[in-house]
Amino acid sequence: CLRRLVVLTLQFVVLLVLTVLALVVGWLHSDDFQQRASYIAETVLEDETGEQLSLTHVRVNFWPPGLEVDGFHLFHQPTGDTIVSAERIRVPLVLTGGGIQVGRIRLKRPNLHLHLDEKGKLVEFRNRKQKPSTGEPGKPLERLPFSSLDIEDATFRLTVPDGEVAITGFDSTPIHGSVLELTGTLDLRYKGIHDTSELFFPGVAL
């Protein structure tokens, strides 16, 4: 009788765990989760940058574990100009000897566009909230918070009153570990001067 009770208890526990997992998985794919996750991400990043953020879709993957964001768009509210955008961002989680860490981050078609005014100051991020100073210097970053970086077809652009510097078609291709191959096209336009050159940097270690 005791053995049967133990078996029934184990079956109940397993069924309960499976039910909870099914409910969690279902909620992570629900509209309610999308609204809550998007609201939290938008609120935090808008406070940090002082700009406006919109997200199209947020996904939590159980296998391989990680987070995916579609339609990331950070823009300057007064003008509506895009500051940072990406078609897709994937942040995987990996289990290492030191615990759970961020693996190889993948960015699909990211776009960064900044502007400098006549005084050489950034037009963007001027409305970000200032954190109170603790008076203590921050700890230096000893290692990157991710293992590697995979970037596909990025565009980085800096606009100044008399011209623009841009890197287009930029790819960051992991070779092994944190070693990358960087390629792209540099485009310089300044006061009627226009110059273009190809970029190729093999074996860049993060």
Coordinates of C-alpha atoms in Angstrom, one line a residue:
C1 CA 0.0 0.0 0.0
L2 CA 2.9 2.4 0.9
R3 CA 4.6 1.6 -2.4
R4 CA 1.4 2.4 -4.4
L5 CA 1.1 5.7 -2.5
V6 CA 4.7 6.6 -3.4
V7 CA 4.1 5.8 -7.1
L8 CA 0.9 7.8 -7.1
T9 CA 2.6 10.7 -5.4
L10 CA 5.5 10.7 -8.0
Q11 CA 3.0 10.5 -10.9
F12 CA 1.1 13.5 -9.4
V13 CA 4.3 15.5 -9.0
V14 CA 5.4 14.7 -12.6
L15 CA 2.0 15.6 -13.9
L16 CA 2.0 18.9 -11.9
V17 CA 5.5 19.8 -13.3
L18 CA 4.5 19.1 -16.8
T19 CA 1.3 21.1 -16.4
V20 CA 3.2 24.1 -15.0
L21 CA 5.7 23.9 -17.9
A22 CA 2.9 23.8 -20.4
L23 CA 1.3 26.8 -18.9
V24 CA 4.6 28.7 -18.8
V25 CA 5.4 27.9 -22.4
G26 CA 1.8 28.8 -23.4
W27 CA 2.1 32.2 -21.6
L28 CA 5.5 33.0 -23.2
H29 CA 3.9 32.7 -26.6
S30 CA 0.8 34.7 -25.6
D31 CA -0.1 38.3 -26.4
D32 CA -0.1 39.1 -22.7
F33 CA 3.6 38.2 -22.5
Q34 CA 4.4 40.2 -25.6
Q35 CA 2.8 43.3 -24.2
R36 CA 4.5 42.9 -20.8
A37 CA 7.9 42.1 -22.2
S38 CA 7.8 44.9 -24.8
Y39 CA 6.6 47.4 -22.2
I40 CA 9.4 46.5 -19.7
A41 CA 12.1 46.6 -22.4
E42 CA 10.9 49.8 -23.9
T43 CA 10.6 51.5 -20.5
V44 CA 14.1 50.5 -19.3
L45 CA 15.8 51.4 -22.6
E46 CA 13.9 54.7 -23.0
D47 CA 14.9 55.7 -19.5
E48 CA 18.6 54.8 -20.2
T49 CA 18.8 56.5 -23.5
G50 CA 16.3 59.3 -23.3
E51 CA 14.9 58.2 -26.7
Q52 CA 11.9 56.3 -28.0
L53 CA 11.9 52.5 -28.5
S54 CA 9.6 50.1 -30.3
L55 CA 9.8 46.3 -30.6
T56 CA 7.9 44.1 -33.0
H57 CA 8.2 40.8 -31.3
V58 CA 10.0 39.2 -28.4
R59 CA 10.6 35.4 -28.2
V60 CA 11.9 33.2 -25.4
N61 CA 13.4 29.9 -26.7
F62 CA 13.9 26.9 -24.5
W63 CA 16.1 25.0 -26.9
P64 CA 18.5 26.2 -27.7
P65 CA 17.9 28.6 -24.8
G66 CA 18.0 32.3 -25.5
L67 CA 16.1 35.4 -26.3
E68 CA 15.2 36.7 -29.8
V69 CA 13.9 40.2 -30.6
D70 CA 12.4 41.2 -34.0
G71 CA 12.0 44.8 -35.2
F72 CA 14.2 46.7 -32.7
H73 CA 13.8 50.4 -33.4
L74 CA 15.3 53.2 -31.3
F75 CA 14.5 56.6 -32.7
H76 CA 14.9 60.3 -31.9
Q77 CA 11.5 61.7 -30.8
P78 CA 11.8 65.3 -32.1
T79 CA 12.7 64.3 -35.6
G80 CA 11.7 60.6 -35.9
D81 CA 15.1 59.8 -37.2
T82 CA 16.3 56.2 -36.5
I83 CA 19.2 55.9 -34.1
V84 CA 19.5 52.2 -33.7
S85 CA 17.6 49.5 -35.5
A86 CA 17.9 45.8 -36.2
E87 CA 15.9 43.3 -38.1
R88 CA 16.6 40.6 -35.6
I89 CA 18.7 40.2 -32.4
R90 CA 19.5 36.8 -30.9
V91 CA 21.0 36.4 -27.4
P92 CA 21.7 32.8 -26.6
L93 CA 22.4 31.4 -23.2
V94 CA 25.0 28.7 -22.7
L95 CA 26.0 26.6 -19.6
T96 CA 29.7 26.8 -18.8
G97 CA 31.8 25.9 -15.8
G98 CA 31.1 29.4 -14.4
G99 CA 27.4 29.0 -14.7
I100 CA 24.9 30.4 -17.3
Q101 CA 26.5 33.0 -19.6
V102 CA 25.6 34.8 -22.8
G103 CA 26.9 33.0 -25.9
R104 CA 27.4 34.3 -29.4
I105 CA 25.2 37.3 -30.0
R106 CA 23.7 37.6 -33.5
L107 CA 22.6 40.8 -35.1
K108 CA 20.8 40.8 -38.4
R109 CA 21.0 44.1 -40.5
P110 CA 21.6 46.4 -37.5
N111 CA 21.8 50.2 -38.3
L112 CA 23.4 52.9 -36.1
H113 CA 23.0 56.5 -37.1
L114 CA 24.4 59.4 -34.9
H115 CA 24.6 63.1 -35.5
L116 CA 27.0 65.7 -34.3
D117 CA 26.0 69.4 -34.0
E118 CA 28.2 72.4 -34.9
K119 CA 29.9 72.1 -31.4
G120 CA 30.8 68.5 -32.0
K121 CA 28.3 67.2 -29.5
L122 CA 25.9 64.3 -30.0
V123 CA 22.3 65.3 -30.9
E124 CA 21.0 62.0 -29.6
F125 CA 20.8 60.8 -26.0
R126 CA 20.6 64.3 -24.5
N127 CA 17.4 63.5 -22.5
R128 CA 18.7 60.4 -20.8
K129 CA 18.2 60.3 -17.0
Q130 CA 21.3 61.0 -15.0
K131 CA 22.1 58.5 -12.3
P132 CA 23.2 59.8 -9.0
S133 CA 27.0 59.6 -8.6
T134 CA 28.3 57.3 -5.8
G135 CA 31.7 59.0 -5.8
E136 CA 33.5 55.7 -6.4
P137 CA 35.1 54.8 -9.7
G138 CA 33.5 52.0 -11.6
K139 CA 35.2 48.6 -11.9
P140 CA 37.0 48.1 -15.2
L141 CA 35.5 45.5 -17.6
E142 CA 37.8 42.5 -17.4
R143 CA 36.0 40.4 -20.0
L144 CA 33.1 40.8 -22.4
P145 CA 29.7 39.8 -21.2
F146 CA 29.3 37.5 -24.3
S147 CA 31.5 34.9 -26.0
S148 CA 31.4 36.3 -29.6
L149 CA 29.6 38.6 -31.9
D150 CA 28.0 37.7 -35.3
I151 CA 26.9 40.8 -37.3
E152 CA 25.3 40.5 -40.7
D153 CA 25.0 43.4 -43.1
A154 CA 25.3 46.3 -40.7
T155 CA 25.4 50.1 -41.4
F156 CA 27.1 52.6 -39.1
R157 CA 26.7 56.2 -40.0
L158 CA 28.0 59.5 -38.4
T159 CA 26.5 62.7 -39.8
V160 CA 28.2 66.1 -39.2
P161 CA 27.1 69.5 -40.4
D162 CA 29.4 69.4 -43.5
G163 CA 29.5 65.7 -44.3
E164 CA 29.1 62.1 -43.3
V165 CA 31.2 59.0 -42.5
A166 CA 29.6 55.6 -43.1
I167 CA 30.5 51.9 -42.9
T168 CA 28.1 49.9 -44.9
G169 CA 27.8 46.2 -45.6
F170 CA 29.6 45.5 -42.4
D171 CA 30.0 41.8 -41.4
S172 CA 31.5 40.4 -38.2
T173 CA 32.2 36.7 -38.9
P174 CA 33.4 34.5 -36.0
I175 CA 36.4 32.4 -37.0
H176 CA 37.0 30.5 -33.7
G177 CA 36.1 31.5 -30.2
S178 CA 36.1 35.3 -29.8
V179 CA 38.3 35.8 -32.9
L180 CA 36.5 37.6 -35.7
E181 CA 36.9 38.6 -39.4
L182 CA 35.6 42.1 -40.1
T183 CA 34.6 43.3 -43.6
G184 CA 32.8 46.3 -44.9
T185 CA 32.9 49.5 -47.0
L186 CA 34.0 52.8 -45.7
D187 CA 32.3 55.8 -47.3
L188 CA 33.5 59.4 -46.6
R189 CA 31.7 62.5 -47.7
Y190 CA 32.9 65.9 -46.5
K191 CA 32.7 69.4 -48.1
G192 CA 32.5 68.0 -51.7
I193 CA 35.1 65.3 -51.0
H194 CA 33.9 61.7 -51.6
D195 CA 36.1 58.7 -51.0
T196 CA 35.3 55.0 -50.7
S197 CA 37.5 52.1 -49.6
E198 CA 37.0 48.4 -48.7
L199 CA 37.7 47.2 -45.2
F200 CA 39.1 43.8 -44.3
F201 CA 40.4 42.9 -40.8
P202 CA 41.1 39.2 -40.4
G203 CA 41.8 37.7 -37.0
V204 CA 40.4 40.4 -34.7
A205 CA 40.3 39.2 -31.1
L206 CA 37.6 40.6 -28.8

